[in-house]
Each structure stands twice: as C-alpha cells, then as structure tokens.
CSV table of C-alpha atoms and ligand atoms in Angstrom, one decimal:
chain,number,residue,atom,x,y,z
A,1,MET,CA,77.8,148.3,66.5
A,2,SER,CA,81.1,146.9,65.5
A,3,GLU,CA,81.8,143.1,66.0
A,4,ILE,CA,84.5,143.8,68.7
A,5,SER,CA,81.8,146.2,70.9
A,6,VAL,CA,79.1,143.4,70.7
A,7,LYS,CA,81.6,140.8,71.8
A,8,THR,CA,82.6,143.2,74.9
A,9,GLU,CA,78.8,143.7,75.5
A,10,GLU,CA,78.0,140.0,75.5
A,11,LYS,CA,81.0,139.4,78.0
A,12,ARG,CA,80.1,142.2,80.2
A,13,ASN,CA,76.5,140.6,80.3
A,14,LEU,CA,77.9,137.1,81.1
A,15,GLN,CA,80.1,138.7,83.9
A,16,GLN,CA,77.1,140.5,85.3
A,17,GLN,CA,75.2,137.1,85.3
A,18,VAL,CA,77.8,135.3,87.0
A,19,LYS,CA,78.0,138.1,89.6
A,20,GLN,CA,74.4,137.8,90.2
A,21,LEU,CA,74.2,133.9,90.4
A,22,LYS,CA,77.2,134.2,92.7
A,23,LYS,CA,75.3,136.3,95.2
A,24,GLU,CA,72.2,134.2,95.1
A,25,LYS,CA,73.9,130.9,95.6
A,26,ASN,CA,76.4,132.0,98.2
A,27,ALA,CA,79.3,130.8,95.7
A,28,ILE,CA,83.0,132.0,95.6
A,29,ILE,CA,85.1,132.1,92.7
A,30,LEU,CA,88.7,131.3,93.1
A,31,ALA,CA,90.8,131.7,90.0
A,32,HIS,CA,94.6,130.8,89.2
A,33,TYR,CA,96.5,133.5,87.6
A,34,TYR,CA,96.9,131.4,84.4
A,35,GLN,CA,93.2,131.8,83.8
A,36,GLU,CA,91.6,133.9,81.0
A,37,PRO,CA,91.4,137.7,82.0
A,38,GLU,CA,87.7,137.8,81.5
A,39,ILE,CA,87.5,135.2,84.2
A,40,GLN,CA,90.2,136.6,86.3
A,41,GLU,CA,88.0,139.9,86.4
A,42,ILE,CA,84.8,138.5,88.3
A,43,ALA,CA,86.9,136.1,90.4
A,44,ASP,CA,86.4,136.6,94.3
A,45,PHE,CA,90.1,135.6,94.8
A,46,ILE,CA,93.2,135.2,92.2
A,47,GLY,CA,96.3,133.3,93.7
A,48,ASP,CA,99.0,130.6,92.9
A,49,SER,CA,98.3,127.3,93.9
A,50,LEU,CA,99.3,127.8,97.8
A,51,GLU,CA,97.1,131.0,98.3
A,52,LEU,CA,94.1,129.3,96.6
A,53,ALA,CA,94.5,126.0,98.8
A,54,LYS,CA,94.7,128.5,101.9
A,55,LYS,CA,91.8,130.4,100.5
A,56,ALA,CA,89.5,127.0,99.8
A,57,ALA,CA,90.4,126.0,103.6
A,58,GLN,CA,89.1,129.1,105.0
A,59,THR,CA,85.9,130.1,103.1
A,60,ASP,CA,82.6,129.9,104.4
A,61,ALA,CA,80.7,130.0,100.8
A,62,LYS,CA,78.2,127.3,100.2
A,63,ILE,CA,79.9,126.6,96.8
A,64,ILE,CA,83.2,127.0,95.5
A,65,VAL,CA,83.8,127.6,91.7
A,66,PHE,CA,87.5,126.8,90.9
A,67,ALA,CA,88.7,128.6,87.8
A,68,GLY,CA,91.8,126.5,87.6
A,69,VAL,CA,92.9,122.9,86.5
A,70,HIS,CA,91.5,119.5,88.1
A,71,PHE,CA,94.0,118.9,90.9
A,72,MET,CA,93.4,122.5,92.4
A,73,ALA,CA,89.7,122.0,92.4
A,74,GLU,CA,90.2,118.3,93.8
A,75,THR,CA,92.2,120.3,96.6
A,76,ALA,CA,89.7,122.4,97.4
A,77,LYS,CA,87.0,119.5,97.8
A,78,ILE,CA,89.5,117.5,99.8
A,79,LEU,CA,89.7,120.6,102.3
A,80,ASN,CA,86.0,121.3,102.0
A,81,PRO,CA,84.4,117.6,101.9
A,82,SER,CA,80.9,118.8,102.8
A,83,LYS,CA,80.9,121.5,100.1
A,84,LYS,CA,80.0,121.5,96.6
A,85,VAL,CA,82.9,122.2,94.3
A,86,LEU,CA,82.5,123.3,90.8
A,87,LEU,CA,85.2,123.1,87.8
A,88,PRO,CA,84.0,124.9,84.5
A,89,ASP,CA,85.5,122.1,82.6
A,90,LEU,CA,86.1,118.5,84.1
A,91,ASN,CA,89.1,118.0,81.2
A,92,ALA,CA,91.0,120.9,82.6
A,93,GLY,CA,93.9,118.5,83.8
A,94,CYS,CA,97.7,119.1,83.8
A,95,SER,CA,100.5,117.2,82.0
A,96,LEU,CA,102.5,117.2,85.2
A,97,ALA,CA,99.8,115.4,87.2
A,98,GLU,CA,99.3,113.1,84.5
A,99,SER,CA,103.0,112.2,84.4
A,100,CYS,CA,102.6,110.5,87.6
A,101,PRO,CA,100.3,107.3,87.3
A,102,PRO,CA,99.3,106.0,91.0
A,103,ASP,CA,100.2,102.3,90.1
A,104,ALA,CA,103.7,103.1,88.9
A,105,PHE,CA,104.2,105.6,91.8
A,106,ARG,CA,103.1,102.7,94.3
A,107,LYS,CA,105.5,100.6,93.2
A,108,LEU,CA,108.4,102.9,93.6
A,109,LYS,CA,107.2,103.7,96.9
A,110,GLU,CA,107.2,100.2,97.7
A,111,GLU,CA,110.8,99.6,96.6
A,112,TYR,CA,112.0,102.5,99.0
A,113,PRO,CA,109.9,102.0,102.3
A,114,ASP,CA,112.2,104.2,104.5
A,115,HIS,CA,111.8,107.3,102.2
A,116,MET,CA,109.6,110.2,103.2
A,117,VAL,CA,107.3,111.2,100.3
A,118,VAL,CA,106.9,114.8,99.2
A,119,THR,CA,104.6,115.6,96.3
A,120,TYR,CA,104.3,118.5,94.5
A,121,ILE,CA,100.3,119.7,94.7
A,122,ASN,CA,100.1,119.3,91.0
A,123,CYS,CA,99.2,115.6,91.2
A,124,SER,CA,96.0,113.4,91.6
A,125,ALA,CA,94.2,112.9,94.9
A,126,GLU,CA,95.2,109.4,94.5
A,127,ILE,CA,99.0,110.3,94.6
A,128,LYS,CA,98.3,112.6,97.7
A,129,THR,CA,97.0,109.4,99.4
A,130,LEU,CA,100.6,108.1,99.0
A,131,SER,CA,102.4,111.4,100.2
A,132,ASP,CA,103.7,112.2,103.6
A,133,ILE,CA,103.3,116.1,103.0
A,134,VAL,CA,102.4,118.1,100.1
A,135,CYS,CA,104.2,121.3,98.9
A,136,THR,CA,103.8,123.9,96.1
A,137,SER,CA,106.1,126.3,94.0
A,138,SER,CA,106.1,128.9,97.0
A,139,ASN,CA,106.8,126.6,100.1
A,140,ALA,CA,108.9,123.6,98.6
A,141,GLU,CA,111.9,124.9,99.9
A,142,LYS,CA,110.6,125.2,103.5
A,143,ILE,CA,108.8,121.8,103.4
A,144,ILE,CA,112.0,119.9,102.3
A,145,ASN,CA,114.0,122.0,104.9
A,146,SER,CA,111.6,120.8,107.6
A,147,ILE,CA,112.4,117.3,107.0
A,148,PRO,CA,115.2,115.6,109.4
A,149,GLU,CA,118.6,115.5,107.5
A,150,ASP,CA,119.1,111.9,107.7
A,151,LYS,CA,115.5,111.0,106.4
A,152,PRO,CA,116.0,110.1,102.5
A,153,ILE,CA,113.0,111.7,100.4
A,154,ILE,CA,111.2,110.7,97.4
A,155,PHE,CA,109.9,114.1,95.3
A,156,ALA,CA,107.3,113.6,92.7
A,157,PRO,CA,106.3,114.3,90.2
A,158,ASP,CA,108.3,117.4,88.8
A,159,LYS,CA,111.9,116.6,88.3
A,160,ASN,CA,112.9,120.5,87.2
A,161,LEU,CA,111.6,121.6,90.5
A,162,GLY,CA,112.8,118.6,92.3
A,163,LYS,CA,116.6,119.3,90.7
A,164,TYR,CA,116.0,123.3,91.7
A,165,LEU,CA,115.1,122.2,95.3
A,166,MET,CA,118.2,119.7,95.6
A,167,GLN,CA,120.3,122.7,94.5
A,168,LYS,CA,119.0,124.9,97.2
A,169,THR,CA,118.6,122.5,100.1
A,170,GLY,CA,121.6,120.5,99.4
A,171,ARG,CA,119.6,117.5,100.1
A,172,LYS,CA,119.8,114.3,97.5
A,173,MET,CA,116.2,113.1,96.8
A,174,LEU,CA,115.1,110.5,94.6
A,175,LEU,CA,112.9,112.2,91.6
A,176,TRP,CA,109.8,111.3,89.6
A,177,ASP,CA,110.5,111.8,86.0
A,178,GLY,CA,107.5,114.0,85.5
A,179,ALA,CA,107.3,117.6,83.9
A,180,CYS,CA,105.0,120.4,82.9
A,181,ILE,CA,104.8,120.6,78.9
A,182,VAL,CA,104.3,124.3,79.2
A,183,HIS,CA,107.4,125.1,81.4
A,184,GLU,CA,109.5,122.5,79.3
A,185,ALA,CA,108.6,124.8,76.1
A,186,PHE,CA,111.0,127.6,76.6
A,187,SER,CA,113.9,127.9,74.3
A,188,LEU,CA,117.4,129.0,75.9
A,189,ASP,CA,118.9,130.1,72.8
A,190,LYS,CA,115.8,132.3,71.9
A,191,LEU,CA,115.6,133.7,75.4
A,192,LEU,CA,119.5,134.6,75.3
A,193,GLU,CA,119.0,136.3,72.0
A,194,LEU,CA,116.0,138.4,73.7
A,195,PHE,CA,118.5,139.2,76.5
A,196,LYS,CA,121.0,140.5,73.9
A,197,GLN,CA,118.3,142.6,72.8
A,198,ASN,CA,117.0,143.9,76.2
A,199,PRO,CA,120.5,143.7,78.3
A,200,THR,CA,118.9,145.4,81.3
A,201,ALA,CA,116.1,142.8,81.5
A,202,MET,CA,115.8,140.8,84.5
A,203,ILE,CA,114.9,137.2,83.6
A,204,ILE,CA,112.3,135.4,86.1
A,205,ALA,CA,111.2,132.0,85.9
A,206,HIS,CA,108.7,129.4,87.6
A,207,PRO,CA,110.8,126.5,89.0
A,208,GLU,CA,109.1,124.0,86.7
A,209,SER,CA,111.2,125.6,83.9
A,210,GLU,CA,114.3,123.5,82.8
A,211,GLU,CA,117.5,123.6,84.4
A,212,HIS,CA,119.4,125.8,81.8
A,213,ILE,CA,116.5,128.3,81.7
A,214,LEU,CA,116.7,128.4,85.8
A,215,LYS,CA,120.5,128.9,85.5
A,216,VAL,CA,120.2,132.3,83.8
A,217,ALA,CA,117.5,133.4,85.7
A,218,ASN,CA,117.7,136.1,88.0
A,219,TYR,CA,114.7,135.5,90.1
A,220,ILE,CA,113.0,131.9,90.5
A,221,GLY,CA,109.7,131.5,92.2
A,222,SER,CA,105.8,130.7,92.0
A,223,THR,CA,103.6,132.8,90.2
A,224,SER,CA,102.9,135.2,93.1
A,225,GLY,CA,106.4,135.2,93.8
A,226,MET,CA,107.5,136.4,90.5
A,227,LEU,CA,104.3,139.1,90.7
A,228,ASN,CA,105.8,140.4,94.0
A,229,TYR,CA,109.4,140.4,92.5
A,230,VAL,CA,108.2,142.5,89.6
A,231,LYS,CA,106.5,144.7,91.9
A,232,SER,CA,109.2,145.3,94.4
A,233,SER,CA,112.2,145.4,91.8
A,234,ASP,CA,114.0,148.6,90.8
A,235,HIS,CA,114.3,147.2,87.3
A,236,ASP,CA,112.1,148.4,84.6
A,237,THR,CA,112.3,145.3,82.1
A,238,PHE,CA,111.5,141.7,82.6
A,239,ILE,CA,111.4,138.3,80.5
A,240,VAL,CA,108.9,136.1,81.9
A,241,ALA,CA,109.4,132.6,81.9
A,242,THR,CA,106.0,131.0,83.1
A,243,GLU,CA,102.7,130.6,81.4
A,244,ALA,CA,101.5,133.6,79.7
A,245,GLY,CA,98.4,134.2,81.9
A,246,ILE,CA,100.3,135.7,84.5
A,247,LEU,CA,101.0,138.7,82.1
A,248,HIS,CA,97.4,140.1,83.0
A,249,GLN,CA,98.0,140.7,86.5
A,250,MET,CA,101.6,141.8,86.1
A,251,LYS,CA,100.5,144.4,83.3
A,252,LYS,CA,97.8,145.6,86.0
A,253,ASP,CA,100.6,145.8,88.6
A,254,VAL,CA,103.3,147.5,87.0
A,255,PRO,CA,101.9,149.3,83.8
A,256,HIS,CA,104.9,151.4,83.5
A,257,LYS,CA,107.2,148.3,83.1
A,258,LYS,CA,108.3,146.4,80.2
A,259,LEU,CA,107.3,142.9,80.4
A,260,ILE,CA,108.3,140.4,77.8
A,261,PRO,CA,107.2,136.5,77.6
A,262,ALA,CA,109.9,134.0,77.5
A,263,PRO,CA,109.9,132.7,73.9
A,264,ALA,CA,108.9,129.1,73.1
A,265,LYS,CA,111.2,126.5,71.2
A,266,GLU,CA,108.6,126.2,68.3
A,267,ASP,CA,108.0,129.0,65.8
A,268,ASN,CA,107.1,132.6,67.7
A,269,THR,CA,103.3,132.4,66.5
A,270,CYS,CA,102.8,129.1,68.6
A,271,ALA,CA,100.9,129.4,71.8
A,272,CYS,CA,103.2,126.8,73.8
A,273,SER,CA,103.4,129.1,76.6
A,274,GLU,CA,99.8,128.9,77.0
A,275,CYS,CA,98.5,125.9,79.4
A,276,ALA,CA,95.7,124.4,77.1
A,277,PHE,CA,94.5,122.8,80.3
A,278,MET,CA,93.8,126.1,82.0
A,279,LYS,CA,92.6,127.7,78.9
A,280,MET,CA,89.6,124.9,78.9
A,281,ASN,CA,87.5,127.0,81.5
A,282,THR,CA,85.8,129.7,79.4
A,283,LEU,CA,83.6,132.7,80.7
A,284,GLN,CA,80.5,130.8,79.4
A,285,LYS,CA,81.2,127.6,80.8
A,286,LEU,CA,81.9,129.0,84.2
A,287,PHE,CA,78.4,130.5,83.8
A,288,ASN,CA,77.1,127.4,82.9
A,289,CYS,CA,78.6,125.6,85.7
A,290,LEU,CA,77.5,127.9,88.0
A,291,LYS,CA,73.9,127.9,87.0
A,292,ASN,CA,73.6,124.2,86.8
A,293,GLU,CA,76.1,123.4,89.7
A,294,SER,CA,77.8,121.1,87.4
A,295,PRO,CA,80.4,119.7,86.7
A,296,GLU,CA,81.1,118.9,90.2
A,297,ILE,CA,84.1,117.5,91.7
A,298,ILE,CA,83.1,114.1,93.4
A,299,LEU,CA,85.6,112.2,95.3
A,300,GLU,CA,85.3,108.9,97.4
A,301,LYS,CA,85.1,109.6,101.3
A,302,ASP,CA,88.2,107.3,102.0
A,303,LEU,CA,90.2,109.0,99.1
A,304,MET,CA,89.3,112.5,100.6
A,305,GLU,CA,90.3,111.4,104.2
A,306,LYS,CA,93.7,109.9,103.2
A,307,ALA,CA,94.6,113.0,100.9
A,308,HIS,CA,93.6,115.3,103.5
A,309,LYS,CA,96.4,114.7,105.8
A,310,PRO,CA,99.4,115.7,103.6
A,311,ILE,CA,97.7,119.0,102.4
A,312,VAL,CA,96.8,119.8,106.0
A,313,ARG,CA,100.5,119.1,107.2
A,314,MET,CA,101.5,121.6,104.2
A,315,LEU,CA,99.2,124.0,105.3
A,316,GLU,CA,100.4,123.9,109.0
A,317,LEU,CA,103.9,124.3,107.8
A,318,SER,CA,103.3,127.3,105.6
B,401,LIG,P1,101.9,128.1,91.1
B,401,LIG,O1,102.4,127.3,92.4
B,401,LIG,O2,103.0,128.9,91.0
B,401,LIG,O3,100.6,128.7,91.3
B,401,LIG,O4,101.9,127.2,90.0
B,401,LIG,C1,101.0,126.4,89.7
B,401,LIG,C2,101.2,125.8,88.2
B,401,LIG,O5,100.4,125.1,87.9
B,401,LIG,C3,102.4,126.2,87.5
B,401,LIG,O6,102.3,125.5,86.4
B,402,LIG,FE1,100.0,121.8,84.7
B,402,LIG,FE2,101.8,122.8,83.4
B,402,LIG,FE3,99.2,123.7,83.1
B,402,LIG,FE4,100.6,124.2,85.5
B,402,LIG,S1,101.1,125.2,83.1
B,402,LIG,S2,98.4,123.4,85.2
B,402,LIG,S3,101.9,122.2,85.6
B,402,LIG,S4,100.4,121.6,82.5
C-alpha cells in the first residue's frame, strides 16, 4: 500500500472510532467552517459562529465537543453550564480575542459609563461579562440597529468590523483597536492583480478584513453568508477573502464554480490565510479528547452567569 493509502486508511479508522465514541457517550461535535476537512466530515453540525452558538443552546447531547477556537467553546459552556464542553486543544485561541485584555477594557468602559457595550463574540468570557450585548459577523448590523439612536456605543474588539458597521448603520461608535491576524493578511495589490486576470470574478470578503479590501468587495458577510452568496449567485468565479478552511465546504456546494483564495501580503507559499489557532485541533486530538473527556472548558459559576446575559440577548434578537 502506498503511504497516501495508509494515511487515508488511518484517517478513516480514526473517524470511525470517533463516530462510535460519539454514540456511546451521547456527544455532539460542533465544527466551524475553518476546521480541517477531516474534522468537518465527521461533525454533526458545521456552521458560522452564530449558528454554532444557536446549536449549542439547543442540543440535548450530554457532551459537546467543540471543534473551533476557545471563545466558541466557552460560549457553548456558558449556554450549557451543566454539560461537559470539550475543546480538542485548549491553546486554540484567537488573535482578536487576545487583542482585548479585560483590565484595559474595563478601564475604557469606566471612562464612558453612559455608553452601551457591544462586543463581537470573538472575545473572552470575561469581556462578555463587561458587555451589554454580544454580536457575530452575521447579526452585527441588526444588533447595532436595535440600539436606540441616542445611545452612544463602545464596539469591541474588532476595529475592521466596527468601521464597516459604522458605514452600514451610520452610527458613530467608539472602537477598540483589535484585529484578526488572518483577515489583516490579505494584500490589496495582489488581489487587484488577481482580479485583472479574472475580470468576471466576484470578490467576497469577511468583515474582519481591512477597509481597503472591503471597499473592493462585491459581497461582505459571515462565513455562512459567503457560502450562501456563492450558492445563489449567477456568477461562476469568486475571489474569497477569508480563512482558507471555508473552501472545503464551498467546493462541495458549488463544484462547478471557480473559487480563488484571496492572496496574502507575504509570499505566495505562506499559509497566512490559515488560522493557526483553528488548525491546532486535529482529528487525533479530537479522538483523544472524546475518549478521555478532556481537555474540558471549566469556568467559574459567577463568570458564566454574568456572561450569559449578553449572549442570550443576542440570541433573542437573532
Ligand atoms: P463567523 O462569524 O463568520 O463564523 O466568523 C468567525 C471568525 O472567527 C472569523 O474569523
Ligand atoms: Fe480569531 Fe482570526 Fe482565527 Fe477567526 S480567523 S478565530 S478571528 S484569529
């Protein structure tokens, strides 16, 4: 057998064992579109961060295995305090969440006590306790529009999404200076060059991308929004400015269409458009964590209670 067939065989065996364990333990696997294909293939549900939070709120499984990053698993735990929530690699963080340390954010909030605090779900549970309402990339506009016009707003942690929302809603907001390393890695010059070679292409981008990328985009939306757009569009070529993991589902959805990943600023061989945090979860780690029921997300009761409110407010408005 060739090395590739051995690897494929090993992968299938491991996937089979995960499926078996899942049944035995009454567990559900929730996976984000940025996960490795071999994880997406065995997930019970794949979605964007809003869909995953909704699914986590509804499940009656005993164990939730979250194939995503830490803040997503934390959100699932906050919504299910009595359930076991597992994350295959506890180090799977998020540069955006890390760009907003609680002490500094608390200080800003104290300086503007009359402001309503809206936080993007990509933040720690502690930041959520300091928030009035949470949002994701798919409902952010709706959430901002739900706030009375005379109420000033602090928006954190993503400044790119924040700027985009200010344009879309016409609301002035005080923005936290945070960003995602993956979505700030796209090169406008290379993107325009690519567009010259593919002049019929539609440029689609995640709103965490920088303003100059969003300016040239034909469609801006969450990961699920981008997938739906590509499926329903009459066009057949797309330049995709978000994490490369989305291409797995996109290729499945529109096998006949041409999908081109947006180029990164660094040389063409680098994996800048891959989220190193998302990719920390592997099939082997997923198997291990389900087998050992560890690593588990453990949060203090008080923290969960305080962070619960702004998440539920978001779900009620979504
Ligand atoms: P979505 O809301 O599209 O799932 O985005 C999550 C994310 O982390 C993007 O980088
Ligand atoms: Fe965080 Fe960016 Fe990775 Fe999304 S892609 S999880 S925002 S670091």
